[in-house]
XYZ file of C-alpha atoms in Angstrom:
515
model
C 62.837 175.769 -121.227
C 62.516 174.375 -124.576
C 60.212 171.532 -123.682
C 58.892 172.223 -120.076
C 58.979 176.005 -120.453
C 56.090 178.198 -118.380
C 54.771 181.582 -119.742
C 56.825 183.269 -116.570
C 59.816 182.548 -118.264
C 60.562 179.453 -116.014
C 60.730 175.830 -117.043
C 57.199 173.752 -115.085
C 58.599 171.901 -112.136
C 55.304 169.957 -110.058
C 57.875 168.811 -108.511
C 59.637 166.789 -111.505
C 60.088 168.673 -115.250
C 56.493 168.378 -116.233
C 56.124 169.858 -119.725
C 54.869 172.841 -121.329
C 50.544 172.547 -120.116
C 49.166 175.762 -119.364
C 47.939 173.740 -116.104
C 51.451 172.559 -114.606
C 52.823 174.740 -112.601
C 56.615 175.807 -110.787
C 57.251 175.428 -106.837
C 58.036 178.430 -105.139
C 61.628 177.377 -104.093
C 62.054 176.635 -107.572
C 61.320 179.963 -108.637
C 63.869 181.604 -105.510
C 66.706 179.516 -106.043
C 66.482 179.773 -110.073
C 66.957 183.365 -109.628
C 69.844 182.670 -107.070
C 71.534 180.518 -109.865
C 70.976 183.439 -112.839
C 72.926 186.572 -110.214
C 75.509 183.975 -109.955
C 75.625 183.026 -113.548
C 75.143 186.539 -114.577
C 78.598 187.917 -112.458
C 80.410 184.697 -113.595
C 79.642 185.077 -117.763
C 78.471 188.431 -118.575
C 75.657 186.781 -120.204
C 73.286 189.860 -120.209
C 70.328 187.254 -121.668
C 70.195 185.476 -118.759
C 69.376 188.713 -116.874
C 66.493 189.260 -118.968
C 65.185 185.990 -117.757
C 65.796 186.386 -114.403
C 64.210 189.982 -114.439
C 60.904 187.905 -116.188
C 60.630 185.134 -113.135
C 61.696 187.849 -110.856
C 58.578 190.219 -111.653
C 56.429 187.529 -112.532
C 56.528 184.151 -110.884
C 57.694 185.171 -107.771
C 54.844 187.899 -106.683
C 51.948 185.459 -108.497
C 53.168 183.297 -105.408
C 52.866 185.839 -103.007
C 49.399 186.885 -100.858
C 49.477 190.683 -101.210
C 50.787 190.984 -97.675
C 52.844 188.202 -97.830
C 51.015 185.915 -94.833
C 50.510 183.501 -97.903
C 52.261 182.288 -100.701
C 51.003 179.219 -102.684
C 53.237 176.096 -103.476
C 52.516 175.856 -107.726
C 52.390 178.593 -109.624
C 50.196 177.666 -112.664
C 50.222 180.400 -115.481
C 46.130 179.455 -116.001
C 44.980 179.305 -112.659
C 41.289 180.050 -112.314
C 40.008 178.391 -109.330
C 42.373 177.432 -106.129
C 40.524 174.995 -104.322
C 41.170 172.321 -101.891
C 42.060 168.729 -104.142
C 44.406 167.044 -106.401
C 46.093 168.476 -109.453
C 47.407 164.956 -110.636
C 50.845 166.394 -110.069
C 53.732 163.841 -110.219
C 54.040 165.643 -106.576
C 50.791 166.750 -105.832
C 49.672 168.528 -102.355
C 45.590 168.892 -102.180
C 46.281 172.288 -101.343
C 49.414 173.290 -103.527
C 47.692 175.647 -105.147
C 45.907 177.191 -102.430
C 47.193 180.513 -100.231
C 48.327 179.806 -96.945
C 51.438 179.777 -94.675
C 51.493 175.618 -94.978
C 50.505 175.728 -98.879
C 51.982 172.407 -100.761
C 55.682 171.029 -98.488
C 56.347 173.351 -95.684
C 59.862 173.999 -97.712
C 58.567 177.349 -99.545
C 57.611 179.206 -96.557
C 61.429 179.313 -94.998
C 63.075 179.645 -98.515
C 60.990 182.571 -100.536
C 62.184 185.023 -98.418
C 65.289 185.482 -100.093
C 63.896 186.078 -103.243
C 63.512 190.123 -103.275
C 66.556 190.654 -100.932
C 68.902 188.531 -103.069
C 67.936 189.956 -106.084
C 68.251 193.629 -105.063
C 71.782 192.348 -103.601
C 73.208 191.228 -106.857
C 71.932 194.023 -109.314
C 74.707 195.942 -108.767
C 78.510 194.108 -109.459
C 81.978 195.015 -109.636
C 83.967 195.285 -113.046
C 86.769 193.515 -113.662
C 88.291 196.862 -114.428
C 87.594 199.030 -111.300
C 84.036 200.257 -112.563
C 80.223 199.142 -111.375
C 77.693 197.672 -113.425
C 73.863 197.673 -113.113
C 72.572 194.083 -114.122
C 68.981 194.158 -113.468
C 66.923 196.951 -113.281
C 64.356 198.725 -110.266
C 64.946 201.632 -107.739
C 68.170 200.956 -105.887
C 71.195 202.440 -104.769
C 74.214 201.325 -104.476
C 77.399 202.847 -102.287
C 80.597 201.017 -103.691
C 84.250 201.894 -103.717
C 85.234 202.546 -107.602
C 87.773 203.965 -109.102
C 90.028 204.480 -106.003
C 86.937 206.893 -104.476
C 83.850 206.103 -102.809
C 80.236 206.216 -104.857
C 77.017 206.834 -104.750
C 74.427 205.850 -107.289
C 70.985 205.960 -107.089
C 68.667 204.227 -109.415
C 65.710 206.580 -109.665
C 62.698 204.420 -111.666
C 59.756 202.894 -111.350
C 60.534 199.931 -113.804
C 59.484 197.543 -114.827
C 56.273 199.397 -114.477
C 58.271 202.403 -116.172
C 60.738 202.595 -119.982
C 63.281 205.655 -117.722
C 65.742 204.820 -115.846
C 67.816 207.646 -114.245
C 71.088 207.484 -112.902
C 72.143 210.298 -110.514
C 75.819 210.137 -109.598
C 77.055 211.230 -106.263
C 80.934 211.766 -105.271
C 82.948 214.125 -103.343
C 85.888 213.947 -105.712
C 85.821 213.288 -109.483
C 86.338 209.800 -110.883
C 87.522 208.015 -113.207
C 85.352 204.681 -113.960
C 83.166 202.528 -116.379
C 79.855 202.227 -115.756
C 78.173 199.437 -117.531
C 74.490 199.012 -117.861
C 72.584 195.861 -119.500
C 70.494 196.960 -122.421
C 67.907 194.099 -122.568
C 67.839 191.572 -125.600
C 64.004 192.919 -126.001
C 64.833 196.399 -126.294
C 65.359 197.522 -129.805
C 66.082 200.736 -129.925
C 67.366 202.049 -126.365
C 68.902 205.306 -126.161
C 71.383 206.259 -123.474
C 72.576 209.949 -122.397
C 74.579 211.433 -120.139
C 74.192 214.469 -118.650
C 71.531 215.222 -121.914
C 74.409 214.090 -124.355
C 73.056 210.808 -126.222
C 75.421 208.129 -126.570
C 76.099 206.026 -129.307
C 76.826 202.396 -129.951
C 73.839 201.360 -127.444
C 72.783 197.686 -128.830
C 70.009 195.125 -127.130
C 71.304 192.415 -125.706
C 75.077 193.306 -124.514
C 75.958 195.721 -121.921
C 76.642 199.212 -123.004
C 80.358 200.650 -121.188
C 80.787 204.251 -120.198
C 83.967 205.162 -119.308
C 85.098 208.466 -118.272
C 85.624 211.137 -115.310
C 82.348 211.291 -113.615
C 81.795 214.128 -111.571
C 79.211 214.988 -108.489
C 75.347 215.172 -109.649
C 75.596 213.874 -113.184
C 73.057 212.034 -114.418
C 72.563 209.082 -116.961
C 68.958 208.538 -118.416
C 68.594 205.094 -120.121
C 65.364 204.946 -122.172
C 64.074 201.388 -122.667
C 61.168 201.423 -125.104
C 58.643 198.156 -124.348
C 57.427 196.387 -127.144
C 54.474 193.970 -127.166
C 56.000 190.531 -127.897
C 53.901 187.485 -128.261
C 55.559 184.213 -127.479
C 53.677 180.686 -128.646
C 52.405 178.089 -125.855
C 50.399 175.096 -125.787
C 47.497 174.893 -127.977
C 49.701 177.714 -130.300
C 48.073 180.219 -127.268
C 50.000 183.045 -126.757
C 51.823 185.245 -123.997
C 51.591 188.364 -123.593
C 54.452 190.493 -122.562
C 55.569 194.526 -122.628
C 59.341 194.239 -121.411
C 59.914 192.151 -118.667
C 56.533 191.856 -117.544
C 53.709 189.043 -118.068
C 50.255 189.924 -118.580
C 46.952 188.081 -118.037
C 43.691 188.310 -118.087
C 42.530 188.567 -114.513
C 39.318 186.813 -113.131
C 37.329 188.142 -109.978
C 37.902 186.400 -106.688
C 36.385 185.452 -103.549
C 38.463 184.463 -101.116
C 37.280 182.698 -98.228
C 38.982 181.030 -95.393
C 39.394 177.106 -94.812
C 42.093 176.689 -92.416
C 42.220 179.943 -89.783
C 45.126 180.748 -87.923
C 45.033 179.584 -84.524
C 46.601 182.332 -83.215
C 44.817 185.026 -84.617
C 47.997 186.564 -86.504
C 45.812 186.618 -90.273
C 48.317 183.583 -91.367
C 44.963 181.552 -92.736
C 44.585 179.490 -95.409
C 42.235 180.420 -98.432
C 40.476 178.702 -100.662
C 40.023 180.931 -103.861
C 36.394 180.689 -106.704
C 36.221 182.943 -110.002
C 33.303 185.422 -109.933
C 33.890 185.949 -112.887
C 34.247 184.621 -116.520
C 37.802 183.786 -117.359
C 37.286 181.864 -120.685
C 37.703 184.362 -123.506
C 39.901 184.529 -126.649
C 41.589 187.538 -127.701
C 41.148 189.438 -130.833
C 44.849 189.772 -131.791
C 47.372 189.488 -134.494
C 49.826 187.494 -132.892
C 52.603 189.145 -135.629
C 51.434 192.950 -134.616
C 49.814 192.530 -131.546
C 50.394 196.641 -130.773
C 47.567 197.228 -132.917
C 45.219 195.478 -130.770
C 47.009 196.033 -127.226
C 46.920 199.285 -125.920
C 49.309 200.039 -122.974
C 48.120 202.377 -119.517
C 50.394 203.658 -116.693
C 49.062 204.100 -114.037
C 50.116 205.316 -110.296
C 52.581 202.888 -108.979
C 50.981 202.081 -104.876
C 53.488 201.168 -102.735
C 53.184 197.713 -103.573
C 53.428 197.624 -107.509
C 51.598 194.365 -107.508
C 48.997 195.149 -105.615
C 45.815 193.286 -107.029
C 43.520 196.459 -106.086
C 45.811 199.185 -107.607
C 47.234 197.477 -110.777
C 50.916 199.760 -112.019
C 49.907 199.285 -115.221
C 47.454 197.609 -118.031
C 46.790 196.680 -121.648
C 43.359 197.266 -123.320
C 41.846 194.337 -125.822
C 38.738 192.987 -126.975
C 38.384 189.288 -126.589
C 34.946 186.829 -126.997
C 34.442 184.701 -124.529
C 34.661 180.718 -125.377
C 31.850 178.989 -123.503
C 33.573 175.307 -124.110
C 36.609 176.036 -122.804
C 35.384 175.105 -118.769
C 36.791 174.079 -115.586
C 38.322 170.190 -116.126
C 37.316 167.105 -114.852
C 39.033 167.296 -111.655
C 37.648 170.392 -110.809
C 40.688 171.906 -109.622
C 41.843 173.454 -112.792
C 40.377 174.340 -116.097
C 40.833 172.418 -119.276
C 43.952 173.640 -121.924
C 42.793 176.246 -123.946
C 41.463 175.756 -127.416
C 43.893 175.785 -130.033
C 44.485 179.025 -132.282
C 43.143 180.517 -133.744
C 39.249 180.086 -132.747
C 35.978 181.422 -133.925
C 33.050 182.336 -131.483
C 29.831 183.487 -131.500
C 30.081 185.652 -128.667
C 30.134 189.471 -128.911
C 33.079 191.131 -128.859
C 33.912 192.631 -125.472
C 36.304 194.921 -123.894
C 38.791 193.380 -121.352
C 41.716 194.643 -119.280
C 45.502 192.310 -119.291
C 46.863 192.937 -115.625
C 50.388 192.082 -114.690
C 50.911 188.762 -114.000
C 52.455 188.846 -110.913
C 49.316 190.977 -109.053
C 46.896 188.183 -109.757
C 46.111 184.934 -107.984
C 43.608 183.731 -110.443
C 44.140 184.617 -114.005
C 45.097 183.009 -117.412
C 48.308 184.016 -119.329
C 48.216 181.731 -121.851
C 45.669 183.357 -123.976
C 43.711 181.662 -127.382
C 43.200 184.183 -129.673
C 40.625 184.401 -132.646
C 40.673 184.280 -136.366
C 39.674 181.545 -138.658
C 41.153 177.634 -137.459
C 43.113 175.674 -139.630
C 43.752 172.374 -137.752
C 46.063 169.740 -139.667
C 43.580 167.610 -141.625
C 45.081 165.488 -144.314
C 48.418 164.403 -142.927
C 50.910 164.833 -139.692
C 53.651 162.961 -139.016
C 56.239 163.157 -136.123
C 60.100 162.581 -135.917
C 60.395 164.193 -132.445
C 63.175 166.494 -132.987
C 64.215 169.660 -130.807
C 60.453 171.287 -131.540
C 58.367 168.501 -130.679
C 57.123 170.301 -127.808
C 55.786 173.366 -130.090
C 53.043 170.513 -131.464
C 52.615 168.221 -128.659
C 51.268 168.945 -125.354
C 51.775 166.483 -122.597
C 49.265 165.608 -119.343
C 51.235 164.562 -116.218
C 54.429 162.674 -116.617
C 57.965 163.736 -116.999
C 58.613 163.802 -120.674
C 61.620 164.093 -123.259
C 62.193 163.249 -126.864
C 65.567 161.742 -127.464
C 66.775 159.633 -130.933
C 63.509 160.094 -132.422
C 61.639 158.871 -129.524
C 59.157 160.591 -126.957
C 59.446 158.712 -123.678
C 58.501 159.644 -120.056
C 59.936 157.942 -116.783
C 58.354 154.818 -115.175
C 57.668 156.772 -112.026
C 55.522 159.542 -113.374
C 52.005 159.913 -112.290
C 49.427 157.293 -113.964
C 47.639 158.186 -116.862
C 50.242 160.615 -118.607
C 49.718 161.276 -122.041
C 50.982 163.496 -125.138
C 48.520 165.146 -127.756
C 48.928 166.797 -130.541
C 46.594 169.462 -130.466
C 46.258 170.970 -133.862
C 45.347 167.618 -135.590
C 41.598 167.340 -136.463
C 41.245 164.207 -138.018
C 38.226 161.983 -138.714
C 38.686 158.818 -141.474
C 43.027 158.162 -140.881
C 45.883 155.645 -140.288
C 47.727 156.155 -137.389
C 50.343 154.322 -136.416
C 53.632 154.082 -134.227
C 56.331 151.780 -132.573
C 55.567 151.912 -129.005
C 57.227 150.501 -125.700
C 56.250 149.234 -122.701
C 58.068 148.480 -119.729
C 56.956 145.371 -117.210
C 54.546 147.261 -115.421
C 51.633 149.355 -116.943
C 50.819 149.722 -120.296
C 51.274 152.076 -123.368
C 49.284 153.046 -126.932
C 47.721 155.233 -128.696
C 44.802 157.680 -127.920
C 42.347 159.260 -131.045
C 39.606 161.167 -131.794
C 40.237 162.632 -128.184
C 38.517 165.489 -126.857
C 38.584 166.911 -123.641
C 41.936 165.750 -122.520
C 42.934 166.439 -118.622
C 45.951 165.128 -116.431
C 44.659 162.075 -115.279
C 44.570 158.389 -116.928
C 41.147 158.480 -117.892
C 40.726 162.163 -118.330
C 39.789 162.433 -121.438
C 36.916 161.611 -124.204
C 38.190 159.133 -127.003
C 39.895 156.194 -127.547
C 42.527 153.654 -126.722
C 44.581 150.662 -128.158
C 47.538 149.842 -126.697
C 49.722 146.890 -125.264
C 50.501 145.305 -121.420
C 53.049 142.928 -121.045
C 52.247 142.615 -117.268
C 48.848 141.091 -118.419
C 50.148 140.097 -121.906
C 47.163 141.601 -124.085
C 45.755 144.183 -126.515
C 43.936 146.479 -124.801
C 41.055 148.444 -126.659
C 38.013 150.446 -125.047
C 37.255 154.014 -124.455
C 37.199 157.027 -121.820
C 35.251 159.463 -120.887
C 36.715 160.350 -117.505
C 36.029 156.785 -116.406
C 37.769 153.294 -118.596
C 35.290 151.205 -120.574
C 36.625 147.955 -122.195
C 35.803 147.168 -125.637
C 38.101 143.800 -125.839
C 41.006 142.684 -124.469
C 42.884 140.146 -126.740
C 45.528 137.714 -124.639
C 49.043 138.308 -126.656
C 52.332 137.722 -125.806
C 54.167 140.931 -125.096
C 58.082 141.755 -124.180
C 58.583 144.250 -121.829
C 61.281 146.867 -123.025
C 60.151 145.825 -126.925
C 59.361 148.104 -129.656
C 55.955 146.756 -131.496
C 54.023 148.768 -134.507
C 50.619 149.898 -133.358
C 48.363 151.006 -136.283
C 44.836 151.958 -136.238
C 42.447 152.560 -138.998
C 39.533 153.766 -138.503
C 36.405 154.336 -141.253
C 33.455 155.633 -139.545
C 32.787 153.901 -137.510
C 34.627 150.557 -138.161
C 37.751 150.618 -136.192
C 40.888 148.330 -136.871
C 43.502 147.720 -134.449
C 47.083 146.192 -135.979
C 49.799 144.945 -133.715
C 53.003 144.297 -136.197
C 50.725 144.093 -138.784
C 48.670 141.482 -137.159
């Protein structure tokens, strides 16, 4: 999660570990069977963190895969998605219509395996204590009958969460009982409050599970109040998230869904291909370090389906200004990475509506926001530690930063490439040791606007070295290659050499070792 980590809450998977880009996405089986893996983990450790994340993916990546009456479910979930249209994604794995709703969307893998994702989750909510008791691990409207204590119970979860900060939980038995009950406070909860039978209880702390032991009786009632703050957690581009509890919010864009592949039989199992009507490209006005002063939270009526895309459960309220230059990228099939925070526009302020996640097909959720930019100008240097990802952003590949090195694997996609955003430089040095292997080749990219997954998908330059045609390589891209020189060098493959690149204007110097 620390380097390939989505806004969902689940680590980018197209299908290798793909980094952090608001434009990779996760595969629906990944999403299924990661949840699978946290109930098991949960029972085994008592870990009550890794429930919180498995409540996020559960009521957020896997219902943004989902068609609203589940005759489609899309292959990659991308948490800015704001056109699904037939094409490639420059995916290490990439399916022309991965992204697209359909009953054959992506590898025909999803469509047999997502089906255990509510039923297995619902399933393991509920465990056994090691003690005799029952504990509720995740939270939604359940009941559970269970043998505890010697006697047979009943409880029923009465809530409407995650849409909802109550939880009630009404106790049937025929004979008193002695038993814990344990119930997860979530490690985002700050101040939870727990009663029973109106009597508050004390020692209730976020992120354990809280243990109520005593003689329970028929029809009493424990009401766990789980207040929601707004928290704001940093993504590519230093965009934000925007979450209330366990859910992910994002700012919708209107669709118009229209058929491409019908089903033959006439069942409503068609494919879709799915355009924005409307804009998506806007930056929120927000204080990332109070963002409840500029996010204002609505219930509203929970339909039967809580992530219905026509009768949203609930909303937040903020004013935004749209970003004309942040557009749909050069393939077409996804939009560029947002801007980097914060960003000024021009625009008027306007009032906008954050939807949950999960009730959206096209939508972004990891939101610029404005204020005044301050983009490293006079120096930046990089030892690739642990938070490398929270300054780079990488474009296709399979990346990882190990003993000071950033490195991705000879089999991911061509054209992969790492940025650091926030730089804005324009007279510098920049230099590096860089590898190649015996196929390919490898350098450095500046003054580089634009940037998309693809090898030339970008606007900027390029000097780097090819052992497999034993040169310098220097030109420019602007989603197409254009040779400036090549100079004939000898290059080992496997072999660190020091790139450095000056550049004055105009006048641009290339250094190989010094050279």
């Amino acid at each position: 999660m620390r380097e390939h980590g989505l806004s969902s809450s689940i680590n980018s998977g197209t299908e290798f570990l793909s980094g952090n880009a608001s434009i990779q996405g996760v595969e629906l089986c990944s999403t299924v069977e990661a949840m699978l893996s946290l109930e098991t983990a949960i029972r085994i450790t008592g870990d009550a963190s890794l429930a919180d994340r498995l409540e996020a993916i559960t009521y957020n990546s896997l219902p943004a895969a989902l068609a609203n009456n589940i005759k489609a479910h899309q292959y990659y979930t991308l948490p800015n998605n704001v056109i699904s249209i037939n094409g490639g994604h420059g995916f290490n794995q990439d399916y022309a219509n991965a992204t697209l709703p359909g009953p054959n969307s992506g590898f025909p893998c999803c469509r047999y395996n997502f089906h255990m994702g509510w039923p297995k989750f619902i399933q393991n909510s509920w465990a056994a204590t090691s003690d005799g008791g029952l504990a509720l691990l995740t939270y939604g409207p359940t009941a559970v009958n269970a043998m505890a204590g010697g006697t047979q119970v009943q409880i029923t979860e009465d809530t409407s969460y995650p849409f909802e900060e109550e939880v009630r939980l009404r106790i049937s038995v025929s004979n008193s009982v002695t038993m814990p009950l344990v119930a997860r406070i979530p490690g985002w909860c700050t101040n939870a409050t727990v009663s029973v039978n109106g009597q508050t209880q004390s020692g209730v702390a976020s992120g354990n599970f809280f243990r109520m032991t005593r003689t329970w009786t028929n029809g009493d009632l424990v009401v766990i109040s789980l207040p929601m703050p707004i928290q704001t957690p940093s993504g590519p581009s230093s965009s934000v998230a925007i979450y209330r509890g366990p859910i992910l919010y994002s700012l919708p864009a209107g669709e118009n869904w229209t058929v491409r592949t019908p089903d033959p039989f006439g069942l409503g199992f068609d494919e879709f291909e799915v355009r924005p009507t409307t804009s998506w490209n806007y930056a929120l006005q927000l204080d990332p370090a109070n963002p409840s002063a500029s996010l204002t939270p609505s219930r509203l009526t929970t339909p039967p389906n809580p992530f219905d895309p026509a009768q949203p459960s609930v909303s937040l309220s903020a004013s935004a200004k749209q970003l004309p230059g942040w557009t749909i990228g050069w393939l077409g099939t996804q939009s560029f990475e947002p801007p980097v925070s914060p960003v000024t526009s021009t625009n008027s302020l306007l009032a906008v509506t954050l939807l949950p996640f999960g009730s959206q097909h096209l939508r972004v959720s990891w939101l610029p926001y404005l204020g005044v930019p301050s983009p490293t100008t006079r120096s930046f240097m990089e030892n690739f530690d642990s938070t490398w990802s929270q300054r780079w952003t990488v474009f296709g590949g399979n990346w990882s930063a190990r003993n000071s090195t950033l490195s991705t694997v000879p089999a991911s996609a061509n054209g992969v490439k790492a940025l650091a955003m926030a730089t804005a430089f324009t007279n510098f040095t920049y230099e590096a040791d860089v590898l190649v292997g015996s196929l390919g080749n490898a350098g450095l990219i500046f003054r580089v606007t634009k940037p998309d997954i693809g090898a030339d998908a970008y606007c900027g330059y390029y000097a780097g070295i090819n052992s497999q045609n034993s040169r310098l390589e220097f030109g420019y891209a602007n989603n197409s290659w254009h040779q400036i020189t090549n100079v004939p060098m000898t290059i080992a493959a496997n072999t660190f050499y020091h790139l450095k690149v000056q550049a004055l204007g105009s006048r641009l110097r290339v250094f190989v070792t010094d050279t």
